[in-house]
mmCIF file of C-alpha atoms and ligand atoms in Angstrom:
data_model
loop_
_atom_site.group_PDB
_atom_site.id
_atom_site.type_symbol
_atom_site.label_atom_id
_atom_site.label_comp_id
_atom_site.label_asym_id
_atom_site.label_seq_id
_atom_site.Cartn_x
_atom_site.Cartn_y
_atom_site.Cartn_z
ATOM 1 C CA MET A 121 -209.807 -122.270 -95.421
ATOM 2 C CA THR A 122 -208.756 -122.984 -99.005
ATOM 3 C CA ILE A 123 -205.463 -122.226 -100.430
ATOM 4 C CA LEU A 124 -207.426 -119.878 -102.631
ATOM 5 C CA GLU A 125 -208.787 -117.946 -99.720
ATOM 6 C CA PHE A 126 -205.599 -117.796 -98.084
ATOM 7 C CA ARG A 127 -203.936 -116.359 -100.966
ATOM 8 C CA GLN A 128 -206.456 -113.470 -101.091
ATOM 9 C CA GLN A 129 -205.926 -112.831 -97.463
ATOM 10 C CA CYS A 130 -202.361 -112.555 -97.904
ATOM 11 C CA GLU A 131 -202.695 -110.430 -101.040
ATOM 12 C CA LYS A 132 -205.192 -107.891 -98.823
ATOM 13 C CA ALA A 133 -202.444 -107.780 -95.845
ATOM 14 C CA LEU A 134 -199.811 -107.088 -98.587
ATOM 15 C CA ASP A 135 -202.261 -104.153 -100.223
ATOM 16 C CA SER A 136 -202.701 -102.598 -96.724
ATOM 17 C CA CYS A 137 -199.116 -102.754 -95.947
ATOM 18 C CA ARG A 138 -198.392 -101.068 -99.450
ATOM 19 C CA LYS A 139 -201.119 -98.257 -98.858
ATOM 20 C CA GLU A 140 -199.910 -97.686 -95.231
ATOM 21 C CA SER A 141 -196.331 -97.554 -96.430
ATOM 22 C CA GLN A 142 -197.297 -94.442 -98.493
ATOM 23 C CA GLU A 143 -197.547 -92.614 -95.401
ATOM 24 C CA VAL A 144 -194.439 -93.730 -93.625
ATOM 25 C CA ASP A 145 -192.143 -90.630 -93.664
ATOM 26 C CA SER A 146 -190.081 -90.681 -90.471
ATOM 27 C CA LEU A 147 -188.534 -93.161 -88.325
ATOM 28 C CA ASP A 148 -191.045 -93.264 -85.672
ATOM 29 C CA LYS A 149 -193.926 -93.957 -88.192
ATOM 30 C CA LEU A 150 -191.620 -96.530 -89.697
ATOM 31 C CA ASN A 151 -191.206 -98.275 -86.215
ATOM 32 C CA ALA A 152 -194.982 -98.187 -85.860
ATOM 33 C CA PHE A 153 -195.395 -99.720 -89.359
ATOM 34 C CA LYS A 154 -192.906 -102.291 -88.519
ATOM 35 C CA GLY A 155 -194.669 -103.246 -85.583
ATOM 36 C CA ARG A 156 -198.257 -103.541 -87.006
ATOM 37 C CA HIS A 157 -196.877 -105.610 -90.257
ATOM 38 C CA LEU A 158 -193.922 -107.653 -88.522
ATOM 39 C CA GLY A 159 -194.735 -107.494 -85.146
ATOM 40 C CA LYS A 160 -196.585 -109.785 -82.573
ATOM 41 C CA LYS A 161 -200.048 -108.318 -83.395
ATOM 42 C CA SER A 162 -199.522 -108.588 -87.229
ATOM 43 C CA ALA A 163 -201.565 -110.538 -89.634
ATOM 44 C CA LEU A 164 -198.349 -112.204 -90.707
ATOM 45 C CA THR A 165 -197.995 -113.286 -87.055
ATOM 46 C CA SER A 166 -201.504 -114.740 -86.778
ATOM 47 C CA PHE A 167 -201.184 -116.301 -90.221
ATOM 48 C CA TYR A 168 -198.084 -118.079 -88.822
ATOM 49 C CA GLN A 169 -199.844 -119.122 -85.697
ATOM 50 C CA GLY A 170 -202.641 -120.694 -87.729
ATOM 51 C CA MET A 171 -200.249 -123.011 -89.438
ATOM 52 C CA LYS A 172 -199.959 -125.326 -86.723
ATOM 53 C CA ASP A 173 -203.638 -126.294 -87.125
ATOM 54 C CA LEU A 174 -202.735 -127.694 -90.745
ATOM 55 C CA SER A 175 -201.830 -130.935 -92.120
ATOM 56 C CA LEU A 176 -198.380 -131.510 -92.815
ATOM 57 C CA GLU A 177 -199.208 -131.294 -96.722
ATOM 58 C CA ASP A 178 -201.061 -128.135 -96.347
ATOM 59 C CA ARG A 179 -198.602 -126.593 -94.278
ATOM 60 C CA LYS A 180 -196.087 -126.976 -97.051
ATOM 61 C CA VAL A 181 -198.431 -125.061 -99.493
ATOM 62 C CA PHE A 182 -199.577 -122.315 -97.260
ATOM 63 C CA GLY A 183 -196.312 -121.987 -95.779
ATOM 64 C CA GLN A 184 -194.631 -120.852 -99.174
ATOM 65 C CA VAL A 185 -197.391 -118.442 -99.723
ATOM 66 C CA LEU A 186 -196.962 -117.093 -96.214
ATOM 67 C CA SER A 187 -192.991 -117.073 -96.715
ATOM 68 C CA GLU A 188 -193.566 -114.933 -99.798
ATOM 69 C CA LEU A 189 -196.095 -112.594 -98.062
ATOM 70 C CA LYS A 190 -193.217 -112.218 -95.297
ATOM 71 C CA ALA A 191 -190.364 -111.381 -97.920
ATOM 72 C CA ASN A 192 -192.815 -108.775 -99.523
ATOM 73 C CA ILE A 193 -193.449 -107.186 -96.302
ATOM 74 C CA THR A 194 -189.756 -107.120 -95.309
ATOM 75 C CA ALA A 195 -188.803 -105.860 -98.786
ATOM 76 C CA ILE A 196 -191.283 -102.858 -98.426
ATOM 77 C CA TYR A 197 -189.921 -102.177 -94.723
ATOM 78 C CA GLU A 198 -186.355 -102.224 -95.917
ATOM 79 C CA GLU A 199 -187.185 -99.933 -99.019
ATOM 80 C CA ARG A 200 -188.643 -97.184 -96.613
ATOM 81 C CA LEU A 201 -185.850 -97.306 -94.349
ATOM 82 C CA LYS A 202 -183.500 -97.063 -97.026
ATOM 83 C CA GLU A 203 -185.419 -93.891 -98.130
ATOM 84 C CA ILE A 204 -185.802 -92.473 -94.770
ATOM 85 C CA ASP A 205 -182.095 -92.632 -93.896
ATOM 86 C CA GLU A 206 -181.184 -90.894 -97.035
ATOM 87 C CA LYS A 207 -183.655 -88.191 -96.319
ATOM 88 C CA MET A 208 -182.202 -87.606 -92.960
ATOM 89 C CA LEU A 209 -178.717 -87.565 -93.945
ATOM 90 C CA LEU A 210 -179.757 -85.278 -96.767
ATOM 91 C CA GLU A 211 -181.584 -82.872 -94.037
ATOM 92 C CA LYS A 212 -178.616 -83.115 -91.656
ATOM 93 C CA MET A 213 -176.258 -82.139 -94.633
ATOM 94 C CA ALA A 214 -178.448 -79.106 -95.701
ATOM 95 C CA LYS A 215 -178.163 -77.937 -91.737
ATOM 96 C CA LYS A 216 -174.399 -78.478 -91.564
ATOM 97 C CA LYS A 217 -173.265 -76.024 -94.589
ATOM 98 C CA VAL A 218 -169.457 -76.307 -95.190
ATOM 99 C CA ASP A 219 -168.064 -72.975 -96.128
ATOM 100 C CA ILE A 220 -165.385 -74.079 -98.463
ATOM 101 C CA SER A 221 -163.694 -70.642 -98.371
ATOM 102 C CA LEU A 222 -162.571 -71.110 -94.580
ATOM 103 C CA PRO A 223 -158.926 -71.778 -94.090
ATOM 104 C CA GLY A 224 -158.370 -75.385 -93.252
ATOM 105 C CA PHE A 225 -156.614 -76.702 -90.206
ATOM 106 C CA ASP A 226 -152.997 -76.485 -89.863
ATOM 107 C CA LYS A 227 -151.424 -79.759 -88.817
ATOM 108 C CA ALA A 228 -148.881 -79.221 -86.411
ATOM 109 C CA THR A 229 -145.820 -81.152 -87.831
ATOM 110 C CA GLY A 230 -142.511 -80.879 -86.454
ATOM 111 C CA THR A 231 -139.396 -79.726 -87.723
ATOM 112 C CA ILE A 232 -135.863 -80.405 -87.362
ATOM 113 C CA HIS A 233 -134.173 -77.617 -84.978
ATOM 114 C CA PRO A 234 -131.872 -75.453 -86.865
ATOM 115 C CA TYR A 235 -129.061 -76.222 -84.329
ATOM 116 C CA PHE A 236 -129.495 -80.001 -85.468
ATOM 117 C CA LYS A 237 -129.623 -79.116 -89.152
ATOM 118 C CA VAL A 238 -126.112 -77.785 -88.649
ATOM 119 C CA VAL A 239 -124.915 -80.725 -86.863
ATOM 120 C CA ARG A 240 -126.322 -83.186 -89.194
ATOM 121 C CA GLU A 241 -125.180 -81.083 -92.240
ATOM 122 C CA ILE A 242 -121.204 -81.072 -90.818
ATOM 123 C CA VAL A 243 -121.479 -84.655 -89.526
ATOM 124 C CA ASP A 244 -122.942 -85.932 -93.081
ATOM 125 C CA PHE A 245 -120.099 -84.176 -94.666
ATOM 126 C CA PHE A 246 -117.351 -85.703 -92.534
ATOM 127 C CA VAL A 247 -118.613 -89.254 -92.267
ATOM 128 C CA GLY A 248 -118.847 -89.148 -95.978
ATOM 129 C CA LEU A 249 -115.039 -88.428 -95.940
ATOM 130 C CA GLY A 250 -114.580 -91.417 -93.526
ATOM 131 C CA PHE A 251 -114.588 -89.474 -90.323
ATOM 132 C CA VAL A 252 -115.930 -91.268 -87.083
ATOM 133 C CA VAL A 253 -118.006 -89.511 -84.921
ATOM 134 C CA ALA A 254 -116.823 -89.651 -81.150
ATOM 135 C CA ASP A 255 -118.347 -88.586 -77.733
ATOM 136 C CA GLY A 256 -117.522 -87.224 -74.650
ATOM 137 C CA PRO A 257 -119.013 -86.290 -71.377
ATOM 138 C CA GLU A 258 -120.160 -82.559 -70.517
ATOM 139 C CA VAL A 259 -119.060 -83.017 -66.898
ATOM 140 C CA GLU A 260 -114.983 -83.352 -67.561
ATOM 141 C CA THR A 261 -112.032 -83.445 -65.885
ATOM 142 C CA ASP A 262 -109.706 -80.399 -65.791
ATOM 143 C CA GLU A 263 -106.995 -82.716 -66.823
ATOM 144 C CA ASN A 264 -108.811 -83.657 -70.167
ATOM 145 C CA ASN A 265 -110.078 -80.199 -70.730
ATOM 146 C CA PHE A 266 -107.020 -78.081 -70.070
ATOM 147 C CA GLU A 267 -103.952 -80.037 -69.144
ATOM 148 C CA ARG A 268 -103.978 -82.683 -71.744
ATOM 149 C CA VAL A 269 -104.422 -80.064 -74.662
ATOM 150 C CA ASN A 270 -101.230 -77.996 -73.629
ATOM 151 C CA ILE A 271 -103.304 -75.639 -71.065
ATOM 152 C CA PRO A 272 -101.280 -75.867 -67.903
ATOM 153 C CA LYS A 273 -102.630 -74.327 -64.701
ATOM 154 C CA ASP A 274 -102.267 -70.523 -64.699
ATOM 155 C CA HIS A 275 -102.037 -70.521 -68.479
ATOM 156 C CA PRO A 276 -103.557 -67.205 -69.525
ATOM 157 C CA ALA A 277 -105.949 -69.300 -72.164
ATOM 158 C CA ARG A 278 -107.847 -70.558 -69.151
ATOM 159 C CA ASP A 279 -109.070 -66.856 -68.423
ATOM 160 C CA MET A 280 -111.757 -67.086 -71.232
ATOM 161 C CA GLN A 281 -112.764 -70.603 -70.552
ATOM 162 C CA ASP A 282 -112.329 -71.471 -67.113
ATOM 163 C CA SER A 283 -116.249 -71.044 -65.979
ATOM 164 C CA PHE A 284 -117.990 -73.658 -64.302
ATOM 165 C CA VAL A 285 -116.423 -75.757 -61.682
ATOM 166 C CA ILE A 286 -118.206 -78.560 -60.697
ATOM 167 C CA SER A 287 -115.806 -79.983 -57.777
ATOM 168 C CA ASP A 288 -111.968 -80.062 -57.491
ATOM 169 C CA GLY A 289 -110.878 -80.985 -60.852
ATOM 170 C CA TRP A 290 -114.128 -81.404 -62.365
ATOM 171 C CA ILE A 291 -115.800 -78.702 -64.725
ATOM 172 C CA LEU A 292 -118.298 -78.551 -67.450
ATOM 173 C CA ARG A 293 -116.110 -78.853 -70.445
ATOM 174 C CA SER A 294 -115.466 -75.393 -72.115
ATOM 175 C CA HIS A 295 -114.661 -76.825 -75.484
ATOM 176 C CA THR A 296 -114.663 -80.302 -77.413
ATOM 177 C CA SER A 297 -111.023 -80.061 -77.342
ATOM 178 C CA ALA A 298 -111.287 -82.476 -74.371
ATOM 179 C CA VAL A 299 -112.819 -85.121 -76.603
ATOM 180 C CA GLN A 300 -109.124 -84.956 -78.308
ATOM 181 C CA SER A 301 -107.452 -86.054 -75.076
ATOM 182 C CA ARG A 302 -109.946 -88.854 -74.697
ATOM 183 C CA VAL A 303 -109.957 -90.215 -78.222
ATOM 184 C CA MET A 304 -106.231 -90.088 -78.098
ATOM 185 C CA LYS A 305 -106.097 -91.910 -74.605
ATOM 186 C CA GLU A 306 -108.406 -94.637 -76.040
ATOM 187 C CA MET A 307 -106.395 -94.999 -79.345
ATOM 188 C CA GLY A 308 -103.091 -95.900 -76.859
ATOM 189 C CA GLY A 309 -100.844 -93.814 -79.435
ATOM 190 C CA LYS A 310 -102.131 -95.848 -82.416
ATOM 191 C CA GLU A 311 -102.935 -93.920 -85.538
ATOM 192 C CA PRO A 312 -104.743 -93.098 -87.941
ATOM 193 C CA VAL A 313 -107.283 -91.003 -85.951
ATOM 194 C CA LYS A 314 -110.110 -89.513 -87.930
ATOM 195 C CA ILE A 315 -112.951 -88.129 -85.658
ATOM 196 C CA ILE A 316 -115.474 -85.413 -85.397
ATOM 197 C CA CYS A 317 -117.273 -84.804 -82.129
ATOM 198 C CA PRO A 318 -120.362 -82.571 -82.008
ATOM 199 C CA GLY A 319 -121.386 -81.582 -78.247
ATOM 200 C CA LYS A 320 -122.227 -79.062 -75.869
ATOM 201 C CA VAL A 321 -119.614 -76.918 -74.218
ATOM 202 C CA TYR A 322 -119.985 -73.981 -71.226
ATOM 203 C CA ARG A 323 -118.351 -70.881 -70.628
ATOM 204 C CA ARG A 324 -119.261 -67.724 -68.854
ATOM 205 C CA ASP A 325 -120.380 -65.665 -71.768
ATOM 206 C CA ASN A 326 -123.715 -63.958 -72.298
ATOM 207 C CA ASP A 327 -124.683 -61.682 -75.110
ATOM 208 C CA ALA A 328 -126.525 -61.583 -78.482
ATOM 209 C CA THR A 329 -124.230 -64.259 -79.799
ATOM 210 C CA HIS A 330 -123.012 -65.836 -76.856
ATOM 211 C CA SER A 331 -124.519 -67.859 -74.260
ATOM 212 C CA HIS A 332 -123.164 -69.827 -71.215
ATOM 213 C CA GLN A 333 -124.131 -73.181 -73.273
ATOM 214 C CA PHE A 334 -123.583 -73.670 -76.682
ATOM 215 C CA GLY A 335 -122.329 -76.261 -79.364
ATOM 216 C CA GLN A 336 -118.888 -77.257 -81.104
ATOM 217 C CA ILE A 337 -117.831 -79.685 -83.469
ATOM 218 C CA GLU A 338 -114.489 -80.860 -83.032
ATOM 219 C CA GLY A 339 -112.326 -82.488 -85.443
ATOM 220 C CA LEU A 340 -109.228 -84.480 -85.026
ATOM 221 C CA VAL A 341 -107.010 -86.160 -87.741
ATOM 222 C CA ILE A 342 -103.704 -87.889 -86.747
ATOM 223 C CA SER A 343 -101.636 -90.029 -89.149
ATOM 224 C CA LYS A 344 -98.125 -90.388 -90.228
ATOM 225 C CA ASP A 345 -98.567 -87.645 -93.215
ATOM 226 C CA ALA A 346 -101.645 -85.205 -92.199
ATOM 227 C CA THR A 347 -100.320 -82.040 -93.736
ATOM 228 C CA PHE A 348 -101.417 -78.480 -93.133
ATOM 229 C CA ALA A 349 -102.229 -78.352 -96.732
ATOM 230 C CA ASN A 350 -104.614 -81.062 -96.167
ATOM 231 C CA LEU A 351 -106.531 -79.433 -93.503
ATOM 232 C CA LEU A 352 -106.590 -76.080 -95.490
ATOM 233 C CA GLU A 353 -108.210 -78.151 -98.298
ATOM 234 C CA LEU A 354 -110.644 -79.960 -95.961
ATOM 235 C CA LEU A 355 -111.584 -76.590 -94.358
ATOM 236 C CA THR A 356 -112.171 -74.753 -97.663
ATOM 237 C CA LYS A 357 -114.366 -77.774 -98.956
ATOM 238 C CA LEU A 358 -116.593 -77.766 -95.565
ATOM 239 C CA LEU A 359 -117.169 -74.046 -95.913
ATOM 240 C CA ARG A 360 -117.999 -74.187 -99.226
ATOM 241 C CA HIS A 361 -120.292 -77.027 -98.516
ATOM 242 C CA LEU A 362 -121.955 -74.936 -95.943
ATOM 243 C CA PHE A 363 -122.291 -71.602 -97.082
ATOM 244 C CA GLY A 364 -121.922 -72.128 -101.098
ATOM 245 C CA GLU A 365 -119.469 -72.918 -103.451
ATOM 246 C CA LYS A 366 -119.075 -69.110 -104.404
ATOM 247 C CA ARG A 367 -117.521 -68.118 -100.902
ATOM 248 C CA SER A 368 -114.043 -67.372 -100.828
ATOM 249 C CA VAL A 369 -112.077 -68.648 -97.924
ATOM 250 C CA ARG A 370 -109.373 -66.909 -96.044
ATOM 251 C CA PHE A 371 -106.739 -68.235 -93.446
ATOM 252 C CA ARG A 372 -105.297 -66.203 -90.893
ATOM 253 C CA PRO A 373 -102.520 -66.945 -88.290
ATOM 254 C CA SER A 374 -103.914 -67.253 -84.759
ATOM 255 C CA PHE A 375 -103.248 -68.809 -81.567
ATOM 256 C CA PHE A 376 -104.405 -72.021 -79.566
ATOM 257 C CA PRO A 377 -102.240 -73.774 -76.907
ATOM 258 C CA PHE A 378 -103.024 -77.189 -78.525
ATOM 259 C CA THR A 379 -102.225 -76.271 -82.024
ATOM 260 C CA GLU A 380 -99.209 -74.949 -84.012
ATOM 261 C CA PRO A 381 -99.207 -73.110 -86.023
ATOM 262 C CA SER A 382 -102.735 -72.282 -85.405
ATOM 263 C CA ILE A 383 -105.180 -70.416 -87.972
ATOM 264 C CA GLU A 384 -108.656 -69.008 -88.009
ATOM 265 C CA ALA A 385 -110.751 -69.246 -91.164
ATOM 266 C CA ASP A 386 -113.213 -66.746 -92.516
ATOM 267 C CA ILE A 387 -115.630 -66.840 -95.452
ATOM 268 C CA SER A 388 -116.329 -63.892 -97.546
ATOM 269 C CA CYS A 389 -119.342 -62.020 -96.518
ATOM 270 C CA PHE A 390 -122.600 -63.846 -98.036
ATOM 271 C CA GLU A 391 -124.512 -60.797 -97.561
ATOM 272 C CA CYS A 392 -122.197 -58.060 -99.447
ATOM 273 C CA ASP A 393 -120.141 -60.751 -101.260
ATOM 274 C CA GLY A 394 -117.167 -59.565 -99.859
ATOM 275 C CA LYS A 395 -117.571 -55.727 -100.376
ATOM 276 C CA GLY A 396 -118.125 -54.753 -96.836
ATOM 277 C CA CYS A 397 -121.607 -54.255 -95.045
ATOM 278 C CA SER A 398 -122.936 -54.093 -91.384
ATOM 279 C CA PHE A 399 -123.383 -57.714 -91.297
ATOM 280 C CA CYS A 400 -119.409 -58.271 -91.674
ATOM 281 C CA LYS A 401 -118.590 -54.960 -89.921
ATOM 282 C CA ASN A 402 -117.414 -53.805 -93.074
ATOM 283 C CA THR A 403 -114.515 -56.184 -93.335
ATOM 284 C CA GLY A 404 -116.115 -58.386 -96.150
ATOM 285 C CA TRP A 405 -115.182 -61.314 -94.439
ATOM 286 C CA ILE A 406 -117.045 -63.620 -91.380
ATOM 287 C CA GLU A 407 -115.125 -65.414 -88.884
ATOM 288 C CA ILE A 408 -115.983 -69.127 -88.821
ATOM 289 C CA LEU A 409 -113.605 -71.417 -87.039
ATOM 290 C CA GLY A 410 -110.400 -72.109 -85.642
ATOM 291 C CA ALA A 411 -107.632 -74.895 -86.447
ATOM 292 C CA GLY A 412 -104.166 -75.910 -86.690
ATOM 293 C CA MET A 413 -101.526 -78.584 -86.712
ATOM 294 C CA VAL A 414 -101.716 -80.614 -83.397
ATOM 295 C CA HIS A 415 -99.200 -79.154 -81.008
ATOM 296 C CA PRO A 416 -96.372 -81.778 -80.470
ATOM 297 C CA ASN A 417 -96.899 -81.261 -76.613
ATOM 298 C CA VAL A 418 -100.316 -82.303 -77.040
ATOM 299 C CA LEU A 419 -99.125 -85.560 -79.024
ATOM 300 C CA ARG A 420 -96.733 -86.504 -76.303
ATOM 301 C CA LEU A 421 -99.084 -85.403 -73.369
ATOM 302 C CA ASN A 422 -101.493 -88.181 -74.859
ATOM 303 C CA GLY A 423 -99.223 -91.237 -75.669
ATOM 304 C CA TYR A 424 -98.154 -90.226 -79.240
ATOM 305 C CA ASP A 425 -94.922 -90.115 -80.595
ATOM 306 C CA ASP A 426 -94.533 -86.673 -82.136
ATOM 307 C CA LYS A 427 -91.595 -87.911 -84.269
ATOM 308 C CA ALA A 428 -93.557 -90.600 -85.612
ATOM 309 C CA CYS A 429 -96.851 -89.031 -86.402
ATOM 310 C CA GLN A 430 -98.503 -85.628 -86.772
ATOM 311 C CA GLY A 431 -102.114 -84.305 -87.241
ATOM 312 C CA PHE A 432 -104.328 -81.357 -87.456
ATOM 313 C CA ALA A 433 -107.687 -80.348 -85.393
ATOM 314 C CA PHE A 434 -110.216 -77.839 -85.825
ATOM 315 C CA GLY A 435 -113.195 -76.426 -83.987
ATOM 316 C CA LEU A 436 -116.294 -74.577 -85.073
ATOM 317 C CA GLY A 437 -119.333 -73.239 -83.252
ATOM 318 C CA ILE A 438 -122.575 -75.013 -84.113
ATOM 319 C CA ASP A 439 -124.730 -72.241 -83.127
ATOM 320 C CA ARG A 440 -122.681 -69.547 -84.720
ATOM 321 C CA ILE A 441 -122.882 -71.408 -88.157
ATOM 322 C CA ALA A 442 -127.012 -71.751 -87.583
ATOM 323 C CA MET A 443 -127.096 -68.220 -86.990
ATOM 324 C CA LEU A 444 -125.216 -67.033 -90.029
ATOM 325 C CA LYS A 445 -126.917 -69.614 -92.079
ATOM 326 C CA TYR A 446 -130.542 -68.939 -91.018
ATOM 327 C CA GLY A 447 -130.088 -65.145 -90.313
ATOM 328 C CA ILE A 448 -130.879 -65.322 -86.477
ATOM 329 C CA ASP A 449 -130.023 -62.527 -84.535
ATOM 330 C CA ASP A 450 -130.040 -63.918 -80.988
ATOM 331 C CA ILE A 451 -128.455 -66.998 -79.832
ATOM 332 C CA LYS A 452 -130.958 -67.442 -77.187
ATOM 333 C CA LYS A 453 -133.765 -68.017 -79.790
ATOM 334 C CA LEU A 454 -131.955 -71.387 -80.468
ATOM 335 C CA TYR A 455 -132.839 -72.516 -76.809
ATOM 336 C CA LEU A 456 -136.190 -71.216 -76.130
ATOM 337 C CA ASP A 457 -138.423 -73.888 -77.812
ATOM 338 C CA ASP A 458 -140.665 -71.073 -79.370
ATOM 339 C CA ALA A 459 -142.784 -72.812 -81.887
ATOM 340 C CA ASP A 460 -143.496 -70.070 -83.938
ATOM 341 C CA PHE A 461 -139.917 -69.529 -84.348
ATOM 342 C CA LEU A 462 -139.138 -73.063 -85.179
ATOM 343 C CA ALA A 463 -142.154 -73.461 -87.529
ATOM 344 C CA GLN A 464 -140.257 -71.131 -89.998
ATOM 345 C CA PHE A 465 -137.631 -73.983 -90.653
ATOM 346 C CA ARG A 466 -140.341 -76.389 -91.585
ATOM 347 C CA LYS A 467 -139.738 -75.946 -95.347
ATOM 348 C CA GLU A 468 -135.599 -75.489 -94.947
HETATM 349 N N1 LIG B 751 -111.150 -75.177 -78.742
HETATM 350 C C1 LIG B 751 -111.103 -74.043 -79.586
HETATM 351 C C2 LIG B 751 -112.102 -73.075 -79.061
HETATM 352 O O1 LIG B 751 -112.884 -73.477 -78.261
HETATM 353 C C3 LIG B 751 -111.357 -74.446 -80.922
HETATM 354 C C4 LIG B 751 -110.300 -75.072 -81.665
HETATM 355 C C5 LIG B 751 -110.217 -76.528 -81.813
HETATM 356 C C6 LIG B 751 -109.212 -74.327 -82.306
HETATM 357 C C7 LIG B 751 -109.110 -77.220 -82.502
HETATM 358 C C8 LIG B 751 -108.146 -75.288 -82.776
HETATM 359 C C9 LIG B 751 -108.274 -76.443 -82.956
HETATM 360 O O2 LIG B 751 -112.089 -72.005 -79.445
#
């Protein structure tokens, strides 16, 4: 065969390939087409097989024509493949119409629990003032929880708090004041002390605003010159930080065995701005925390020289503050892990 004849044959093969390709409109047809024009029984393959009978010289010349044929057929095949792919995709998309008016999927993002929002806010406030966060166990000794904070056996102040006895001499702590004893012991009579301690406490309590388990934050400052005025200023700043700069703060005399004098702090009601409403039981004030100057007995009981130093302490209820801040009507809601309830705090 001359090269001219070979070229004509190749062109014929390419022509029929082109013609046939126009009929190819599905993946099945394309596969059959591929078999016919690029497969074992194709003209192309038989041309390749014929090459081995040619001289080296001819093989070069014929081979080049053949490579061109192969490239052309492959290009036709690939072009059809692309067209068919696109066609199939369009068909698929037409079937799967997206209704853009439907609501999207809500991603279940977590949120910081309102209880811990309050903890963070208060801890941040005090850490910013140079306080150190202290810790203590929830299973505590009677000694730390009561004796060392000036609540001896048979003291009436035990009545409200002496709730969960683990074994002789061990209880679930009833207030974070137990950490005062621990910190003082650890400090070995040295000052200054400037700590806060958030944690869980336990009492025999159960109604809408009380639970057998709740959270407190204790604060303790001991130094040569920590004054009552310092305490009042600190608490005023804290309460305004938590409830807004517009709040009035009021201190009332009170009693705690571990502080003398003792006070309780109220803020003007943020619902009625102090005028009196059902929220503040018509008093215009909301009770927030207890505090006072550390009782000299407590200093002495924990290894401090009450003539050389003095201090103040305060304790506040985390749950109560969370309930007031976020308008939560039942303390149990803080402990139920109800996702719908918690989701409300996502944007806070
Ligand atoms: N421990 C007290 C209570 O649980 C709160 C308190 C702490 C009061 C420190 C004064 C000083 O009610």
